[in-house]
CSV table of C-alpha atoms and ligand atoms in Angstrom, one decimal:
chain,number,residue,atom,x,y,z
L,26,UNK,CA,29.5,47.7,-14.7
L,27,UNK,CA,32.2,46.5,-12.4
L,28,UNK,CA,32.3,45.5,-8.8
L,29,UNK,CA,32.1,47.9,-6.3
L,30,UNK,CA,35.6,47.7,-4.4
L,31,UNK,CA,37.2,47.7,-7.4
L,32,UNK,CA,35.3,51.3,-8.8
L,33,UNK,CA,36.5,52.6,-5.3
L,34,UNK,CA,39.6,51.6,-5.5
L,35,UNK,CA,39.9,52.6,-8.7
L,36,UNK,CA,39.4,56.5,-7.9
L,37,UNK,CA,42.0,56.2,-5.4
L,38,UNK,CA,39.5,56.2,-2.3
L,39,UNK,CA,42.2,53.4,-0.9
L,40,UNK,CA,42.8,49.6,-1.4
L,41,UNK,CA,40.6,47.5,-2.6
L,42,UNK,CA,41.2,44.9,0.4
L,43,UNK,CA,40.4,48.2,2.6
L,44,UNK,CA,37.1,49.1,0.6
L,45,UNK,CA,36.1,45.4,1.2
L,46,UNK,CA,36.3,45.9,4.5
L,47,UNK,CA,34.2,49.4,4.1
L,48,UNK,CA,31.6,47.2,2.0
L,49,UNK,CA,31.5,44.9,5.3
L,50,UNK,CA,31.4,47.8,7.9
L,51,UNK,CA,27.8,49.4,6.0
L,52,UNK,CA,29.9,52.5,5.1
L,53,UNK,CA,29.5,52.2,1.7
L,54,UNK,CA,26.0,53.1,-0.1
L,55,UNK,CA,25.1,53.1,-4.2
L,56,UNK,CA,22.1,55.4,-4.8
L,57,UNK,CA,21.8,56.1,-1.5
L,58,UNK,CA,20.8,52.3,-0.3
L,59,UNK,CA,23.9,51.0,1.5
L,60,UNK,CA,25.6,47.7,0.2
L,61,UNK,CA,27.3,45.4,2.1
L,62,UNK,CA,27.6,42.6,-0.3
L,63,UNK,CA,31.3,42.5,-1.8
L,64,UNK,CA,30.1,41.4,-5.3
L,65,UNK,CA,28.0,44.2,-5.7
L,66,UNK,CA,28.6,45.6,-9.3
L,67,UNK,CA,27.9,49.8,-10.5
L,68,UNK,CA,27.6,51.3,-12.9
L,69,UNK,CA,29.2,55.0,-14.4
L,70,UNK,CA,27.1,57.3,-12.9
L,71,UNK,CA,25.8,55.8,-9.8
L,72,UNK,CA,25.9,57.9,-7.0
L,73,UNK,CA,28.5,55.8,-4.5
L,74,UNK,CA,29.4,57.2,-1.0
L,75,UNK,CA,31.9,56.2,1.0
L,76,UNK,CA,32.3,57.2,4.4
L,77,UNK,CA,29.7,59.9,3.8
L,78,UNK,CA,32.6,60.9,1.1
L,79,UNK,CA,31.0,60.9,-2.6
L,80,UNK,CA,33.0,59.6,-5.0
L,81,UNK,CA,34.4,61.3,-8.3
L,82,UNK,CA,32.9,58.5,-10.0
L,83,UNK,CA,30.0,61.2,-9.7
L,84,UNK,CA,31.8,63.9,-11.9
L,85,UNK,CA,28.5,63.7,-13.7
L,86,UNK,CA,26.7,64.4,-10.8
L,87,UNK,CA,26.7,68.4,-10.2
L,88,UNK,CA,24.7,69.6,-7.3
L,89,UNK,CA,23.8,73.9,-6.6
L,90,UNK,CA,22.2,75.8,-4.3
L,91,UNK,CA,20.9,79.0,-5.9
L,92,UNK,CA,19.0,81.9,-4.5
L,93,UNK,CA,16.7,82.6,-7.7
L,94,UNK,CA,15.6,86.1,-8.2
L,95,UNK,CA,12.3,87.4,-9.3
L,96,UNK,CA,11.3,87.3,-12.6
L,97,UNK,CA,13.0,83.4,-13.4
L,98,UNK,CA,11.2,80.4,-14.3
L,99,UNK,CA,12.0,77.3,-12.4
L,100,UNK,CA,12.2,74.9,-15.8
L,101,UNK,CA,14.5,73.7,-17.5
L,102,UNK,CA,13.3,76.0,-21.1
L,103,UNK,CA,10.5,78.1,-21.5
L,104,UNK,CA,8.0,78.3,-23.8
L,105,UNK,CA,7.9,81.8,-23.9
L,106,UNK,CA,11.4,82.9,-23.9
L,107,UNK,CA,12.0,83.9,-20.4
L,108,UNK,CA,15.0,83.6,-18.6
L,109,UNK,CA,15.0,80.1,-16.4
L,110,UNK,CA,16.9,79.1,-13.6
L,111,UNK,CA,19.4,77.1,-15.2
L,112,UNK,CA,20.0,80.6,-17.6
L,113,UNK,CA,22.1,81.5,-13.9
L,114,UNK,CA,24.4,78.6,-13.3
L,115,UNK,CA,27.5,78.1,-15.6
L,116,UNK,CA,27.5,74.6,-16.2
L,117,UNK,CA,27.4,72.4,-19.4
L,118,UNK,CA,25.6,69.3,-17.7
L,119,UNK,CA,22.1,68.7,-18.1
L,120,UNK,CA,21.2,70.0,-14.6
L,121,UNK,CA,17.5,71.0,-13.4
L,122,UNK,CA,15.5,72.4,-10.7
L,123,UNK,CA,14.8,70.4,-7.4
L,124,UNK,CA,10.8,70.8,-7.0
L,125,UNK,CA,9.3,74.7,-7.8
L,126,UNK,CA,9.2,78.6,-6.7
L,127,UNK,CA,7.0,80.9,-9.0
L,128,UNK,CA,8.1,83.2,-11.3
L,129,UNK,CA,7.9,85.6,-8.7
L,130,UNK,CA,9.1,84.2,-5.3
L,131,UNK,CA,12.8,84.2,-4.5
L,132,UNK,CA,15.2,82.0,-2.3
L,133,UNK,CA,16.6,79.0,-2.3
L,134,UNK,CA,16.2,76.6,-5.0
L,135,UNK,CA,18.5,73.0,-5.5
L,136,UNK,CA,19.6,72.3,-8.8
L,137,UNK,CA,21.1,69.0,-9.3
L,138,UNK,CA,21.2,66.0,-12.3
L,139,UNK,CA,21.0,63.2,-9.2
L,140,UNK,CA,18.1,62.0,-10.4
L,141,UNK,CA,18.0,59.8,-7.3
L,142,UNK,CA,18.7,62.3,-5.3
L,143,UNK,CA,16.3,65.0,-6.5
L,144,UNK,CA,13.1,62.2,-6.5
L,145,UNK,CA,14.2,61.4,-2.8
L,146,UNK,CA,13.7,65.2,-1.9
L,147,UNK,CA,10.6,65.7,-3.7
L,148,UNK,CA,8.8,62.4,-3.0
L,149,UNK,CA,5.2,63.4,-1.4
L,150,UNK,CA,6.6,61.0,1.3
L,151,UNK,CA,9.6,62.8,1.9
L,152,UNK,CA,8.7,65.2,4.8
L,153,UNK,CA,11.7,68.2,3.8
L,154,UNK,CA,10.8,71.2,5.7
L,155,UNK,CA,10.7,74.9,3.8
L,156,UNK,CA,10.4,77.6,5.1
L,157,UNK,CA,8.9,81.0,3.4
L,158,UNK,CA,8.5,84.3,4.8
L,159,UNK,CA,5.4,85.9,2.8
L,160,UNK,CA,4.6,89.6,2.6
L,161,UNK,CA,0.9,89.6,2.8
L,162,UNK,CA,-2.0,92.5,2.6
L,163,UNK,CA,-3.5,93.3,5.4
L,164,UNK,CA,-3.3,92.4,9.1
L,165,UNK,CA,-3.4,88.5,10.0
L,166,UNK,CA,-5.4,87.9,13.4
L,167,UNK,CA,-4.2,85.7,15.2
L,168,UNK,CA,-6.8,83.3,14.8
L,169,UNK,CA,-5.9,83.2,10.9
L,170,UNK,CA,-2.7,82.1,12.4
L,171,UNK,CA,-4.1,79.2,13.9
L,172,UNK,CA,-5.7,77.9,11.3
L,173,UNK,CA,-2.6,78.0,8.9
L,174,UNK,CA,-1.1,76.4,11.8
L,175,UNK,CA,-3.3,73.3,12.3
L,176,UNK,CA,-4.3,73.2,8.2
L,177,UNK,CA,-6.8,75.1,6.0
L,178,UNK,CA,-8.4,73.7,2.9
L,179,UNK,CA,-6.9,74.0,-0.9
L,180,UNK,CA,-8.2,73.1,-3.1
L,181,UNK,CA,-10.1,70.2,-1.7
L,182,UNK,CA,-7.6,69.4,0.3
L,183,UNK,CA,-6.5,70.3,3.9
L,184,UNK,CA,-3.0,71.1,4.6
L,185,UNK,CA,-0.7,69.4,7.2
L,186,UNK,CA,0.3,71.4,10.0
L,187,UNK,CA,2.6,74.0,9.7
L,188,UNK,CA,5.1,76.0,11.7
L,189,UNK,CA,3.8,79.7,11.5
L,190,UNK,CA,5.4,82.9,13.1
L,191,UNK,CA,4.3,86.5,12.4
L,192,UNK,CA,7.4,88.7,11.9
L,193,UNK,CA,5.9,92.1,12.0
L,194,UNK,CA,2.6,94.0,11.4
L,195,UNK,CA,2.5,97.1,9.7
L,196,UNK,CA,-0.7,99.2,10.6
L,197,UNK,CA,-0.2,101.8,8.2
L,198,UNK,CA,0.6,100.1,5.0
L,199,UNK,CA,-1.9,97.9,6.0
L,200,UNK,CA,0.8,94.5,5.9
L,201,UNK,CA,2.1,91.9,7.8
L,202,UNK,CA,5.1,89.7,6.8
L,203,UNK,CA,4.5,86.5,8.2
L,204,UNK,CA,6.9,83.2,8.6
L,205,UNK,CA,5.6,79.6,8.0
L,206,UNK,CA,7.5,76.0,7.3
L,207,UNK,CA,6.0,73.9,5.3
L,208,UNK,CA,6.3,70.2,4.5
L,209,UNK,CA,4.8,69.4,1.4
L,210,UNK,CA,5.2,71.4,-1.9
L,211,UNK,CA,1.5,71.3,-3.2
L,212,UNK,CA,1.7,73.2,-6.5
L,213,UNK,CA,1.4,77.1,-4.7
L,214,UNK,CA,0.8,76.0,-1.6
L,215,UNK,CA,2.2,79.3,0.7
L,216,UNK,CA,0.1,81.8,-1.9
L,217,UNK,CA,-3.0,79.6,-1.5
L,218,UNK,CA,-3.0,78.8,2.2
L,219,UNK,CA,-2.8,83.0,2.5
L,220,UNK,CA,-5.5,83.3,0.6
L,221,UNK,CA,-8.0,80.6,2.4
L,222,UNK,CA,-7.6,83.1,5.3
L,223,UNK,CA,-8.5,86.0,2.9
L,224,UNK,CA,-4.8,87.5,2.7
L,225,UNK,CA,-3.7,87.9,-0.9
L,226,UNK,CA,0.3,87.3,-1.1
L,227,UNK,CA,2.8,90.1,-2.1
L,228,UNK,CA,5.9,88.7,-1.8
L,229,UNK,CA,7.5,85.2,-1.7
L,230,UNK,CA,10.9,84.0,-0.4
L,231,UNK,CA,12.6,80.8,0.7
L,232,UNK,CA,14.4,81.2,3.3
L,233,UNK,CA,15.2,77.4,4.1
L,234,UNK,CA,15.2,74.6,2.4
L,235,UNK,CA,16.3,71.4,4.0
L,236,UNK,CA,19.7,71.6,5.6
L,237,UNK,CA,20.0,74.6,3.4
L,238,UNK,CA,19.8,78.5,4.7
L,239,UNK,CA,19.8,81.6,2.7
L,240,UNK,CA,22.5,83.1,4.9
L,241,UNK,CA,25.6,84.1,2.9
L,242,UNK,CA,24.0,83.9,-0.6
L,243,UNK,CA,22.5,87.0,-2.1
L,244,UNK,CA,19.9,87.1,-4.6
L,245,UNK,CA,21.0,85.1,-8.0
L,246,UNK,CA,24.0,84.3,-6.3
L,247,UNK,CA,24.4,80.1,-5.9
L,248,UNK,CA,27.2,77.2,-5.1
L,249,UNK,CA,27.8,74.2,-5.4
L,250,UNK,CA,27.1,72.0,-2.4
L,251,UNK,CA,29.9,70.3,-0.4
L,252,UNK,CA,30.5,66.8,-0.6
L,253,UNK,CA,29.1,66.6,3.6
L,254,UNK,CA,26.2,68.2,2.6
L,255,UNK,CA,25.4,65.9,-0.5
L,256,UNK,CA,25.8,63.2,2.0
L,257,UNK,CA,23.9,64.7,5.1
L,258,UNK,CA,20.9,65.3,2.4
L,259,UNK,CA,21.3,61.3,1.3
L,260,UNK,CA,21.3,60.5,5.2
L,261,UNK,CA,17.7,61.9,5.7
L,262,UNK,CA,16.2,58.9,3.7
L,263,UNK,CA,18.1,56.3,5.8
D,320,URA,N1,4.2,78.2,-2.7
D,320,URA,C1,3.8,79.2,-3.0
D,320,URA,O1,2.7,79.4,-3.4
D,320,URA,N2,4.8,79.6,-4.1
D,320,URA,C2,6.2,79.2,-4.3
D,320,URA,O2,6.5,79.2,-5.1
D,320,URA,C3,6.4,78.5,-3.7
D,320,URA,C4,5.2,77.9,-2.3
């Protein structure tokens, strides 16, 4: 355990005196909590942000956003030997996925070894928005869209209000494409919501997750988050 201002200075961010000033000004957070006490001690691996910048002390921390392909499991290892999302990322750090996407779902998935951020993002009280594009069987009616918006019963539970937009309908193939934004994350939630209004989901893709958009990231591609993105994620919980 070392004093926070010393750690900040030792990591080369600024002088110890400047670090003390920044702490007093409320510009420093440890594990997502703003610290203004000069005597605060931190340990290796604590997540330290100074003026929104993650310090190198967090070189233990890695953050990735992946466009998950189909046919990959969202676990750290699979008992049936199937490919996991971890296999797709070139790192020797033990990262893990934040939440889940089904085996056949594609799209945005965050991976990290920052348990504090992961827990905050996954906590049921955090209303992180996730936008999915669902290709469904059948031609969805305005009434079903309204039901999805206000809430449907899945597993004896009423889903929270969702944003739902019809993207297209194909009478020839008898399919619809629907965009749905939910702020919950129950197991197979989107598929179950569509089943509740009589439509089977054929394909599901997550296009948005919190502050991230899938644009620029092809299926199977991933990238590291920037300092700014990580601090923006932390700022969602202030
Ligand atoms: N809802 C689902 O049904 N599946 C997913 O993979 C994600 C959300």
